[in-house]
Tab-separated table of C-alpha atoms in Angstrom:
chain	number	residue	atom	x	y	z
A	1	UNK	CA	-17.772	-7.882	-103.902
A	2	UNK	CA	-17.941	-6.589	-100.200
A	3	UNK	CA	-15.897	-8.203	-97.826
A	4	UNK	CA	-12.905	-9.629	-99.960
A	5	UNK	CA	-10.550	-6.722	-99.104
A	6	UNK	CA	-11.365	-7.796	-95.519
A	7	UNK	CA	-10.561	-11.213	-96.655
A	8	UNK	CA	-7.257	-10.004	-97.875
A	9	UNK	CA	-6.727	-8.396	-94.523
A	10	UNK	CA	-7.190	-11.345	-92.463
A	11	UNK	CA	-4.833	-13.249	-95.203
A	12	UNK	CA	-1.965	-10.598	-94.093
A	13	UNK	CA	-2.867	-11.396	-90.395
A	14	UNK	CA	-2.449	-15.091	-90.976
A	15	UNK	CA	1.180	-14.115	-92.918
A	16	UNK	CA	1.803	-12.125	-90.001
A	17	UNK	CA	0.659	-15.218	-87.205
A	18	UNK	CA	2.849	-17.880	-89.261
A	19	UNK	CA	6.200	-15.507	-89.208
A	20	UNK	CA	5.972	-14.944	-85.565
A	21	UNK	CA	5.507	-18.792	-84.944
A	22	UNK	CA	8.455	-19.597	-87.234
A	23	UNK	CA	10.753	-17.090	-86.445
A	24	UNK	CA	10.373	-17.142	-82.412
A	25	UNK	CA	11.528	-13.599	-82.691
A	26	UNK	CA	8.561	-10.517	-81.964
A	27	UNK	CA	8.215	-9.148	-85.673
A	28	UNK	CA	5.632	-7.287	-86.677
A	29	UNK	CA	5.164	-6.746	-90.708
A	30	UNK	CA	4.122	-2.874	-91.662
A	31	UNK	CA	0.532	-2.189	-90.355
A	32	UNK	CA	-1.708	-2.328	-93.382
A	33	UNK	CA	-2.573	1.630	-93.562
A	34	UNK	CA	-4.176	1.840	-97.063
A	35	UNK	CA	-5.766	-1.591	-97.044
A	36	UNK	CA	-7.429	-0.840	-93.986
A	37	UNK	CA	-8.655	2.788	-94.852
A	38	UNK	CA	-10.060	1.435	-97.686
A	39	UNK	CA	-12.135	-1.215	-95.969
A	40	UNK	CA	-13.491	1.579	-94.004
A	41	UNK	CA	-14.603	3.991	-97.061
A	42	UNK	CA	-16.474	0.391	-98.055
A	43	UNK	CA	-17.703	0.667	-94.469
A	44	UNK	CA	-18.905	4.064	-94.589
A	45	UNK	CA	-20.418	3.226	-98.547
A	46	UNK	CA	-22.403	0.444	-96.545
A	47	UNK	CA	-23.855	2.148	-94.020
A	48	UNK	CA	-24.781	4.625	-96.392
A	49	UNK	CA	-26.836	2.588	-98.150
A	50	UNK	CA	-28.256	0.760	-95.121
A	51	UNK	CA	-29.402	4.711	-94.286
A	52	UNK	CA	-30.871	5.169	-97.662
A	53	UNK	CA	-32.692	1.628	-97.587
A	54	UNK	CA	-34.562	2.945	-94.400
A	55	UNK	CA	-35.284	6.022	-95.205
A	56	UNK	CA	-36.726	4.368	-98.484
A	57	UNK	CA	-38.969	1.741	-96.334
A	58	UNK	CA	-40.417	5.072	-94.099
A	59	UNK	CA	-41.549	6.536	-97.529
A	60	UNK	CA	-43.109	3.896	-98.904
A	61	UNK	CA	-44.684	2.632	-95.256
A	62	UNK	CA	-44.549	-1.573	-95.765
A	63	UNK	CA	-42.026	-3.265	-95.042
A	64	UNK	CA	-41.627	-6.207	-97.688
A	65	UNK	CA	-39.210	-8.742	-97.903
A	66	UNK	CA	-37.003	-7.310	-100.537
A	67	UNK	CA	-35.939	-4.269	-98.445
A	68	UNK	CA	-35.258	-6.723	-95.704
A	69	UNK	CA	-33.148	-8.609	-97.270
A	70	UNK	CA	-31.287	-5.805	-99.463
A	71	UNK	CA	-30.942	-4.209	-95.481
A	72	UNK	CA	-29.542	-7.383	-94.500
A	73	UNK	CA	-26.946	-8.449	-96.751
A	74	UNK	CA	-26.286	-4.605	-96.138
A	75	UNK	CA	-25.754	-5.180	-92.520
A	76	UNK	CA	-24.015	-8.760	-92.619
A	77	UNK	CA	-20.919	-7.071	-94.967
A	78	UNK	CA	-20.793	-4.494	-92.127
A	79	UNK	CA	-20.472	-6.364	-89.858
A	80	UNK	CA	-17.841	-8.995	-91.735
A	81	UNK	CA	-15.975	-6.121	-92.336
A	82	UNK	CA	-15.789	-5.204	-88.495
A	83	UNK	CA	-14.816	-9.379	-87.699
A	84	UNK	CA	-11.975	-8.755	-89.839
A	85	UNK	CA	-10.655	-5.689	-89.031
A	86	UNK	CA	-10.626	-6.225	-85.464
A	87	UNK	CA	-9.014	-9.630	-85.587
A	88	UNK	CA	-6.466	-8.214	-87.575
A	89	UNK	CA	-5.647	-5.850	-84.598
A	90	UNK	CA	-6.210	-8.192	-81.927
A	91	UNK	CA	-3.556	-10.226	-83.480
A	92	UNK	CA	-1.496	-7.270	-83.448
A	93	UNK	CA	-1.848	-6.019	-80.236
A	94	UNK	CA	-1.016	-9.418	-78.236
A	95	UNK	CA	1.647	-9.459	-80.392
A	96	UNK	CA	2.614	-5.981	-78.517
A	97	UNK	CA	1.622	-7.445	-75.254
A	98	UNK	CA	4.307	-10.430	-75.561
A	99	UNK	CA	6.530	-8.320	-76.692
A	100	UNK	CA	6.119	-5.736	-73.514
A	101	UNK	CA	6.301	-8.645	-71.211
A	102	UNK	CA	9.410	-10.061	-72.690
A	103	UNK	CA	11.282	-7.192	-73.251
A	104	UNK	CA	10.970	-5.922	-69.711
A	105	UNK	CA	13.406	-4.333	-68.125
A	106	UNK	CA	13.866	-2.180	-70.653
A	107	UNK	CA	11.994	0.960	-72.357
A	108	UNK	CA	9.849	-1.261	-74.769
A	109	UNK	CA	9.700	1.768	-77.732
A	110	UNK	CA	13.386	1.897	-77.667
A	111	UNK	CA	13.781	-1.676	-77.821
A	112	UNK	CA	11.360	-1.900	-80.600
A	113	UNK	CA	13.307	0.747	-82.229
A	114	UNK	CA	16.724	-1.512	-81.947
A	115	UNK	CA	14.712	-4.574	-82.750
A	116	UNK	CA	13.198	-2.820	-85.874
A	117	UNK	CA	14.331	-0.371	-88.320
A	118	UNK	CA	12.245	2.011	-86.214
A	119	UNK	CA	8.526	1.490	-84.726
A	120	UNK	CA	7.588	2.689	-88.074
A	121	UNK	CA	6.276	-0.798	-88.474
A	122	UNK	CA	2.949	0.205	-86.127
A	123	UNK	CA	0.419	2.377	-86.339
A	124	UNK	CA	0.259	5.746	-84.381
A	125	UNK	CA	-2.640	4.067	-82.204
A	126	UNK	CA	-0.623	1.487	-81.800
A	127	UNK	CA	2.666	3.285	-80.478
A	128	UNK	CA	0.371	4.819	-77.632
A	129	UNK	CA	-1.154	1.720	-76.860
A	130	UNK	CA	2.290	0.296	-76.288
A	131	UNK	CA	3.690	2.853	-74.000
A	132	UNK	CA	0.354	2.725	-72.302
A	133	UNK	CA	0.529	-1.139	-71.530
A	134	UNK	CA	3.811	-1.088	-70.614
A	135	UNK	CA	2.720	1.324	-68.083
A	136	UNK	CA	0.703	-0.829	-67.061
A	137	UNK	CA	3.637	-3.494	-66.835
A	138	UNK	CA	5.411	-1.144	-64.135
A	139	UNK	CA	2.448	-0.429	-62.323
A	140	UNK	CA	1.692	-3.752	-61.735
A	141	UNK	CA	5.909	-4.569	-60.721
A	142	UNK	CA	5.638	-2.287	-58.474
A	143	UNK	CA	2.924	-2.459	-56.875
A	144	UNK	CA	1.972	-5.336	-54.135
A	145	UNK	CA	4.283	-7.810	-56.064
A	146	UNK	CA	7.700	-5.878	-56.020
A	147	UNK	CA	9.303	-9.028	-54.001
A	148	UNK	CA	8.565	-11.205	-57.552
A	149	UNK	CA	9.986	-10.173	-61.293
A	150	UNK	CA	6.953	-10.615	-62.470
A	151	UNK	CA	8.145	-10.203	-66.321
A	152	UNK	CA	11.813	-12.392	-65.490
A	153	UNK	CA	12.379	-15.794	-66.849
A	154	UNK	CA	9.779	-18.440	-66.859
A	155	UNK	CA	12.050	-21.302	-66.986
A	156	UNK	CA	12.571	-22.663	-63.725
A	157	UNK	CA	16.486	-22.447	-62.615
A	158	UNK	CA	18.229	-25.250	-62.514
A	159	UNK	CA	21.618	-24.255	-61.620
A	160	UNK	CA	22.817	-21.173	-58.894
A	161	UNK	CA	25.635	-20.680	-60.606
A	162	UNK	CA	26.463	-20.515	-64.512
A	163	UNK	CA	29.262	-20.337	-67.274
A	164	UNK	CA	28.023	-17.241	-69.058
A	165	UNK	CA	29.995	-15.350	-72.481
A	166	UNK	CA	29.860	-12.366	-73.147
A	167	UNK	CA	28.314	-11.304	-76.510
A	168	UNK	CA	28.841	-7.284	-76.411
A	169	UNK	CA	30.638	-5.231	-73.904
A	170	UNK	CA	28.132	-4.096	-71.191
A	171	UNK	CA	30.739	-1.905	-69.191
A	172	UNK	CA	30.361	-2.382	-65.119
A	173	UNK	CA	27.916	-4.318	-63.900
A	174	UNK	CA	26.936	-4.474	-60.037
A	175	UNK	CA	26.244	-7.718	-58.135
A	176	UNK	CA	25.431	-9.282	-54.849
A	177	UNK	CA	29.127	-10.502	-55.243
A	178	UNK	CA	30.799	-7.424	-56.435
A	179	UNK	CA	32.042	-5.845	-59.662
A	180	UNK	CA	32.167	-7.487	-63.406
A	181	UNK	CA	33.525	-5.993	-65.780
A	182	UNK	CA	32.015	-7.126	-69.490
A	183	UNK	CA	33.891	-7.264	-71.984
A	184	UNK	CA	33.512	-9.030	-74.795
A	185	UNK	CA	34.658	-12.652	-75.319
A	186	UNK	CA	35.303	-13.058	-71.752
A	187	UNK	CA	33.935	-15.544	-69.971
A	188	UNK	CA	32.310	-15.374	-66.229
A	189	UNK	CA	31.409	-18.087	-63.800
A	190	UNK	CA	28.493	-16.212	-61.704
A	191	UNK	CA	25.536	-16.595	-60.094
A	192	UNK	CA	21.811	-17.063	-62.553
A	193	UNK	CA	20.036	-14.557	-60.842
A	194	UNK	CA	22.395	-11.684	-61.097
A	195	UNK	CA	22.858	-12.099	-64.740
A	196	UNK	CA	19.106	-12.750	-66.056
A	197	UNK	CA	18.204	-9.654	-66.956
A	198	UNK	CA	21.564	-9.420	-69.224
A	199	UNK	CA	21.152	-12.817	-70.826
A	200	UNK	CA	17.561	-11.453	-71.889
A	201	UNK	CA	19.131	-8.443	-72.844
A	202	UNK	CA	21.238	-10.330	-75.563
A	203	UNK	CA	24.474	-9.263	-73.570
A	204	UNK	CA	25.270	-12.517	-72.356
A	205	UNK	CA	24.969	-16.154	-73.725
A	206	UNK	CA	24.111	-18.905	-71.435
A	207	UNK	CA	27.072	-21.847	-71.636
B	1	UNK	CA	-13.353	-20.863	-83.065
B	2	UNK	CA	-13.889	-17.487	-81.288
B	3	UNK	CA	-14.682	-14.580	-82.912
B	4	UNK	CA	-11.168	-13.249	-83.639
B	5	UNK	CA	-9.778	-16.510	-84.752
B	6	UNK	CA	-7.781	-16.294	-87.749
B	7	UNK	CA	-8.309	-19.337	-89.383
B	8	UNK	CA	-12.284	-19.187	-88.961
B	9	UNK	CA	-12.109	-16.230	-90.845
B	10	UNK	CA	-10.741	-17.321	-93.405
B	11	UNK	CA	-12.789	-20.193	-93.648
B	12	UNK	CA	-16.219	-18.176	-93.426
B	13	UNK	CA	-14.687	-16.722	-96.537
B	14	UNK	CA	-15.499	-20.011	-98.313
B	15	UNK	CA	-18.436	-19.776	-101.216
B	16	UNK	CA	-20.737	-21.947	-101.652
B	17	UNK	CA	-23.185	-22.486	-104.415
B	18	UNK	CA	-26.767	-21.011	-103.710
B	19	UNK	CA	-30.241	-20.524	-104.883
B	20	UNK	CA	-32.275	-17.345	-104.440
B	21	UNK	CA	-35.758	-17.984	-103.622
B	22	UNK	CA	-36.919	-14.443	-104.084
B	23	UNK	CA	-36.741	-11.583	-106.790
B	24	UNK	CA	-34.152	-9.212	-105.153
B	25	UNK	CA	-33.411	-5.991	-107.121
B	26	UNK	CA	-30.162	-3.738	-106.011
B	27	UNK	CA	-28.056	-7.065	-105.234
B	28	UNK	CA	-26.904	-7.648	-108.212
B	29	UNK	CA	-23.193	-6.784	-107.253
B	30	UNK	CA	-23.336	-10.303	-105.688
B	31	UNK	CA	-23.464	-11.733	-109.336
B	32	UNK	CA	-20.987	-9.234	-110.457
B	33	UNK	CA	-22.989	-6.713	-111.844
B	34	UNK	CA	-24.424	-3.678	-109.834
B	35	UNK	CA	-27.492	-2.152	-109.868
B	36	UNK	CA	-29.100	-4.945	-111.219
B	37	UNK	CA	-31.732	-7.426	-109.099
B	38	UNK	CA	-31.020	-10.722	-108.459
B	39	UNK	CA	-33.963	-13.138	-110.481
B	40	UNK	CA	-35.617	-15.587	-108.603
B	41	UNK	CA	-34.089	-19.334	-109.149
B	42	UNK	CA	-30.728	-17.738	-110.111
B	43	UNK	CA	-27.342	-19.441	-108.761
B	44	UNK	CA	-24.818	-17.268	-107.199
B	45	UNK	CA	-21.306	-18.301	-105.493
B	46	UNK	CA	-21.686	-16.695	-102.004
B	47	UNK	CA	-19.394	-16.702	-98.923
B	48	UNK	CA	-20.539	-18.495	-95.882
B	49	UNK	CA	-20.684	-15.447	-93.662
B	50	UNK	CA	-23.354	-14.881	-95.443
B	51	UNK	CA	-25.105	-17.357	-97.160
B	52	UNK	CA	-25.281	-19.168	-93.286
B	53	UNK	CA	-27.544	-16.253	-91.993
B	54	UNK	CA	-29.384	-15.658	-95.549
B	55	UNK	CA	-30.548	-19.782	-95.823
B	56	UNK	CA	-32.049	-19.349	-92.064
B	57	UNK	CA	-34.323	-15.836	-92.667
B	58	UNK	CA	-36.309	-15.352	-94.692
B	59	UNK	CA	-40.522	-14.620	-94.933
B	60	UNK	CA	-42.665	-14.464	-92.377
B	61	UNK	CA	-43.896	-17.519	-91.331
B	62	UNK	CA	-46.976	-16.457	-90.718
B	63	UNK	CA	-48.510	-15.530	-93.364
B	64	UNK	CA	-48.185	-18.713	-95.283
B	65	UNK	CA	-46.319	-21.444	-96.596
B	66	UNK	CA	-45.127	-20.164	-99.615
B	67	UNK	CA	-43.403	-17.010	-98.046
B	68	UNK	CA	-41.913	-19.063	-95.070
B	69	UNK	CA	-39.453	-19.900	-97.427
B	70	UNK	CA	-35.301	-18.505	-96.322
B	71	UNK	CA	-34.044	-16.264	-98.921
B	72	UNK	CA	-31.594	-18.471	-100.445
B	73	UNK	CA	-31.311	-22.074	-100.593
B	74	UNK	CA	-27.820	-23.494	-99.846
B	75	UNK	CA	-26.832	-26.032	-102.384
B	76	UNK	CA	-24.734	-29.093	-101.908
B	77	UNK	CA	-20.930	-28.086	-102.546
B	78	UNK	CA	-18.602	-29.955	-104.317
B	79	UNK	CA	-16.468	-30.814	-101.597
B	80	UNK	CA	-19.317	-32.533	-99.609
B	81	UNK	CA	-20.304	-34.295	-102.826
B	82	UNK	CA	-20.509	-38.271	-102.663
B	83	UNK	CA	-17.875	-38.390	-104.507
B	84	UNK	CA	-15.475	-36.713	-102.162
B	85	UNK	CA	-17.081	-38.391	-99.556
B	86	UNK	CA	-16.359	-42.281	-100.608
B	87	UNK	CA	-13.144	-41.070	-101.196
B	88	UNK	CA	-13.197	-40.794	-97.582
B	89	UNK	CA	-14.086	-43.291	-96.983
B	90	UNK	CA	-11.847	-45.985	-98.843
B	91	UNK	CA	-8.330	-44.346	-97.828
B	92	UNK	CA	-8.781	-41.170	-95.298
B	93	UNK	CA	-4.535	-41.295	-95.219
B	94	UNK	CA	-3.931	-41.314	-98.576
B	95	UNK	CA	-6.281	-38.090	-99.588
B	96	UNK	CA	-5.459	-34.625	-100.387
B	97	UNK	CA	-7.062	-32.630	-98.070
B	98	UNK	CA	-5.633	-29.585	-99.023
B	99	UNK	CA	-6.472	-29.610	-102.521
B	100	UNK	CA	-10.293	-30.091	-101.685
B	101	UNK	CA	-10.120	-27.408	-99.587
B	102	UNK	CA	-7.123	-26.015	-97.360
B	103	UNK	CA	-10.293	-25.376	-94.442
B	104	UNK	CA	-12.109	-28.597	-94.788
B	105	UNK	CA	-12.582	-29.520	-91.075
B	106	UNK	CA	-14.025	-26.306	-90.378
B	107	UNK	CA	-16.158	-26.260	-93.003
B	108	UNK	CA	-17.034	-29.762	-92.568
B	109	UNK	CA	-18.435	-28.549	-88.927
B	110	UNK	CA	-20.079	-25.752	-89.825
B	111	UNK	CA	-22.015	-27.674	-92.564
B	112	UNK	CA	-22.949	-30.001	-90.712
B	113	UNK	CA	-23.716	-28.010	-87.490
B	114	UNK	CA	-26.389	-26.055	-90.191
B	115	UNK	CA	-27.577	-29.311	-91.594
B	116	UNK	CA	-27.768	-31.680	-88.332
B	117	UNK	CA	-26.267	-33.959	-90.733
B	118	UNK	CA	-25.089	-37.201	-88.605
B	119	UNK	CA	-24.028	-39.246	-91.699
B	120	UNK	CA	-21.064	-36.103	-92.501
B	121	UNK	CA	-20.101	-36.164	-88.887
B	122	UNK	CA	-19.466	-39.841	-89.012
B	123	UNK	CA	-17.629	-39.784	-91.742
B	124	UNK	CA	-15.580	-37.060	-89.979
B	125	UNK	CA	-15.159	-38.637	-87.044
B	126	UNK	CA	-13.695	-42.099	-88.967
B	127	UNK	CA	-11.681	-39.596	-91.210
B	128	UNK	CA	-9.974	-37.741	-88.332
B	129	UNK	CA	-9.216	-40.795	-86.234
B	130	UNK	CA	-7.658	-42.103	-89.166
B	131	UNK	CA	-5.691	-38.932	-90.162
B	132	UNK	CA	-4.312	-38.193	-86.518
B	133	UNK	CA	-2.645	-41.961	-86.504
B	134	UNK	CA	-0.317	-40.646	-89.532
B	135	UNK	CA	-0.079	-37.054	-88.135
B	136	UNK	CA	1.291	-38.814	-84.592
B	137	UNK	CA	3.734	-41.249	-86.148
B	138	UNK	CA	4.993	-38.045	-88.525
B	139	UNK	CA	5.414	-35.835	-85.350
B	140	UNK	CA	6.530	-37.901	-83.147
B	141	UNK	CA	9.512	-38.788	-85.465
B	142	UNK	CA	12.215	-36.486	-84.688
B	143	UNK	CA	15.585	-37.218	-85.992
B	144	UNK	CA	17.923	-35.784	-83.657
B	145	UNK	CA	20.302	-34.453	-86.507
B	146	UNK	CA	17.670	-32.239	-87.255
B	147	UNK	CA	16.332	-30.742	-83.675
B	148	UNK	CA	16.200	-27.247	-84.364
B	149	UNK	CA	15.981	-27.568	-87.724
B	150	UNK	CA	12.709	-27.135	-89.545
B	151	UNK	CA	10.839	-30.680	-89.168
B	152	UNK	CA	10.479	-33.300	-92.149
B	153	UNK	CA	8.917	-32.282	-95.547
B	154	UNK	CA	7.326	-35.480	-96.584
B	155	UNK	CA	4.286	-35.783	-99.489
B	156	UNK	CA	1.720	-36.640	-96.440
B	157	UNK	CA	2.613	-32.814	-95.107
B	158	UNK	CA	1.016	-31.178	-98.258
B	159	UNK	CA	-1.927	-32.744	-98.327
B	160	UNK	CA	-2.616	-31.321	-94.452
B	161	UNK	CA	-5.542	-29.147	-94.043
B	162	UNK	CA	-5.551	-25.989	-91.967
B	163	UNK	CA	-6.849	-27.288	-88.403
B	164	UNK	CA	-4.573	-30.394	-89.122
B	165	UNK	CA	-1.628	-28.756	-90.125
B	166	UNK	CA	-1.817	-26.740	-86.748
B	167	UNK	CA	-2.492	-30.435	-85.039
B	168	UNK	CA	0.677	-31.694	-86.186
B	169	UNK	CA	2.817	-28.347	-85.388
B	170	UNK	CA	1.700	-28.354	-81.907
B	171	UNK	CA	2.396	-32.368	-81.102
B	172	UNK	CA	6.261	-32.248	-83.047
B	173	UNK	CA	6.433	-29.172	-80.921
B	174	UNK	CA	5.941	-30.926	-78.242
B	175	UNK	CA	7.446	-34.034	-78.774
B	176	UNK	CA	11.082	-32.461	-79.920
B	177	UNK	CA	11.326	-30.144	-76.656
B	178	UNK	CA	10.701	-33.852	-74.522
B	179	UNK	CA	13.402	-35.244	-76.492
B	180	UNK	CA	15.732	-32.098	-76.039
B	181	UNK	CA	14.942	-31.751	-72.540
B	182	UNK	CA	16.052	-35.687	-72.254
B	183	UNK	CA	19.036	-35.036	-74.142
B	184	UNK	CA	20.114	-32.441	-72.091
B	185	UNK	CA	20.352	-33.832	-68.565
C-alpha cells in the first residue's frame, strides 16, 4: 500500500546512519534516485486523488463522512510520504555538514572526490548544497573570528611539541620554525600547531 | 523523537490490528484490493501513522451518539497481549525483546501515550530498570585486549530492542574512551 516505499527509504537511511557510526569514516551510500522518484509519482497519484475527492464533494454539495475519511487517509499517506523523504535527506545533509567541517582546509568537492570514487555518490542538489555550505564555512573563518580555526582540532593539546611520521611525501612545508621537508618514512620532532592541519590531512601520523 | 528521527519512523511503520466502524468505499487498497470499499466491522492490519490519527476522528459529535464514533477502532496487538506482558513481568532480563518487536519501547510509549494506560507504563518502567542493570554491567565490561575492537557479542545483545540497543552503544562508548584515556597517561 502507500507509504511502504517510503518505509523502504527510511530503512536505507537507517543502513546509511549505522555505517557512518561504525565506520567513523564520512561515507555516504549512492543517493536513492529511482526509489525516491518513485515515491514522488505516488505523491503526485495522491494528490490527484485528494483533487478529485474535492471536486467530487463540490458536486454533490454534503459533506459526509465517507469523503472525509477517503480525503484523509488521502492526506495522512501524503504527508508520511513527505516525513520520510525529508528525513532521509536531513540525514544526508548533516552528514555533508560534518563532513565540510572536518575536512576544512581543504576544497571539500575535491576531497570528496579522493575520499570517494567521485561525488557521484550525491545528488546534483546535493553537490550545490555542499559547495554552498562550505561557503558558508569560509565566510564565517574569515570573518570576525579569523584569530580562531574555527574548523581545527577539537581535542584539547596536550603536548607543544610532538613525534610525528610521515605517511606520504608532502614536499616543503613552511613553519614558524623554518623549512621541513616531508618525505616519507621520516620522522619529525615539531611543534602541534604547525602540523595540525597535515595530520588531518592524512599526511602525517601522530606518534 | 523529533520529526526526522530515524528510528521513529520506522517504528510508526508498525501495523496494528484494527476495526472499521464505518462503510468506506474506494479504500479498499488498504485490504489489498483497490477499488473496492472497506465493509463496516472488517479487520485490516494498518500502520500506526495512520491508524493513530484514524482511531481519534471520526463523526461529528454533534449530531449523536452513534456517529461520534472514530473511524476505526484500534485493537489490542499481540505484543501488548497479557501474555507478553507477564512475561514481563516474571524475568524482564531474560526476554527477547527483539523478537516481539525490534521497536518495542517506542511503541510501548506511543500506545500508551494514546491509551493513558498507567498499568503498561508500570510495567515499562519495572521492565526498563531491570533491563538497563544488564545493559550497564555488559557495557561497562571492556576487556582491554579488545579496545578498538568491535565490543562483546553475547546472547543478551540479540535480544536488544532498538532504543536499547542505542542505550548500550552510547554507555560502552563511553565507558571504553574513560578507560583509554586512563590508559594513556
Amino acid at each position: 500500500m502507500y507509504g511502504d516505499l517510503g518505509s523502504k527509504l527510511v530503512l536505507e537511511a537507517k543502513r546509511a546512519q549505522q555505517l557512518n557510526r561504525s565506520s567513523g569514516a564520512e561515507q555516504l551510500p549512492m543517493f536513492q534516485d529511482e526509489l525516491i522518484r518513485n515515491i514522488i509519482k505516488e505523491v503526485g497519484q495522491l494528490s490527484k486523488s485528494a483533487e478529485y475527492l474535492t471536486a467530487q464533494q463540490e458536486e454533490t454539495g454534503f459533506q459526509d463522512k465517507v469523503a472525509r475519511c477517503q480525503y484523509f487517509v488521502t492526506l495522512l499517506c501524503i504527508e508520511r510520504n513527505k516525513r520520510c523523504l525529508l528525513a532521509y535527506q536531513k540525514l544526508r545533509s548533516d552528514a555533508l555538514d560534518t563532513f565540510t567541517w572536518n575536512r576544512n582546509g581543504i576544497d571539500p568537492i575535491s576531497s570528496l572526490n579522493a575520499a570517494h570514487q567521485g561525488s557521484a555518490n550525491l545528488s546534483h542538489h546535493e553537490q550545490e548544497y555542499l559547495k554552498e555550505y562550505a561557503q558558508l564555512v569560509t565566510d564565517m573563518k574569515s570573518g570576525d573570528y579569523t584569530d580562531i580555526d574555527l574548523s581545527g582540532s577539537l581535542t584539547p593539546p596536550s603536548d607543544v611539541f610532538i613525534d610525528v611520521r610521515v605517511l606520504k611525501d608532502a614536499g616543503e612545508i613552511q613553519t614558524e620554525y623554518g623549512v621541513f621537508n616531508l618525505i616519507k618514512d621520516s620522522q619529525f620532532f615539531v611543534r602541534q600547531a604547525d602540523v595540525e592541519r597535515l595530520i588531518q590531512q592524512g599526511y602525517l601520523q601522530k606518534l | 523523537m523529533s520529526y526526522y528521527d530515524i528510528d521513529d519512523i520506522l517504528a510508526d511503520a508498525s501495523k496494528f490490528p484494527c476495526r472499521f466502524n464505518y462503510d468506506i468505499p474506494g479504500l479498499g487498497y488498504l485490504e489489498g484490493n483497490a477499488g473496492k470499499e472497506i465493509r463496516k466491522n472488517a479487520k485490516v492490519e494498518l500502520p500506526l501513522w495512520l491508524a493513530r490519527i484514524l482511531a481519534i476522528v471520526g463523526g461529528d459529535a454533534g449530531l449523536n451518539d452513534e456517529d461520534a464514533l472514530p473511524f476505526v477502532e484500534l485493537m489490542q496487538p499481540e505484543m501488548f497481549s497479557p501474555k507478553v506482558l507477564n512475561a514481563i513481568k516474571s524475568g524482564p532480563v531474560t526476554l527477547d525483546v527483539h523478537s516481539i518487536n525490534s521497536h518495542f519501547y517506542a511503541l510501548a510509549i506511543k500506545w500508551a501515550t494514546l491509551f493513558n494506560d498507567r498499568d503498561l507504563i508500570e510495567v515499562l518502567n519495572y521492565m526498563l530498570l531491570e533491563r538497563c542493570q544488564e545493559i550497564n554491567n555488559h557495557a561497562s565490561s571492556v576487556q582491554l585486549e579488545n579496545v578498538g575492537r568491535g565490543g562483546s557479542q553475547g546472547t543478551f545483545m540479540l535480544t536488544l530492542d532498538e532504543f536499547e540497543k542505542v542505550l548500550y552503544k552510547d554507555s560502552h562508548e563511553s565507558c571504553k574512551d574513560t578507560k583509554k584515556w586512563v590508559i594513556r597517561k
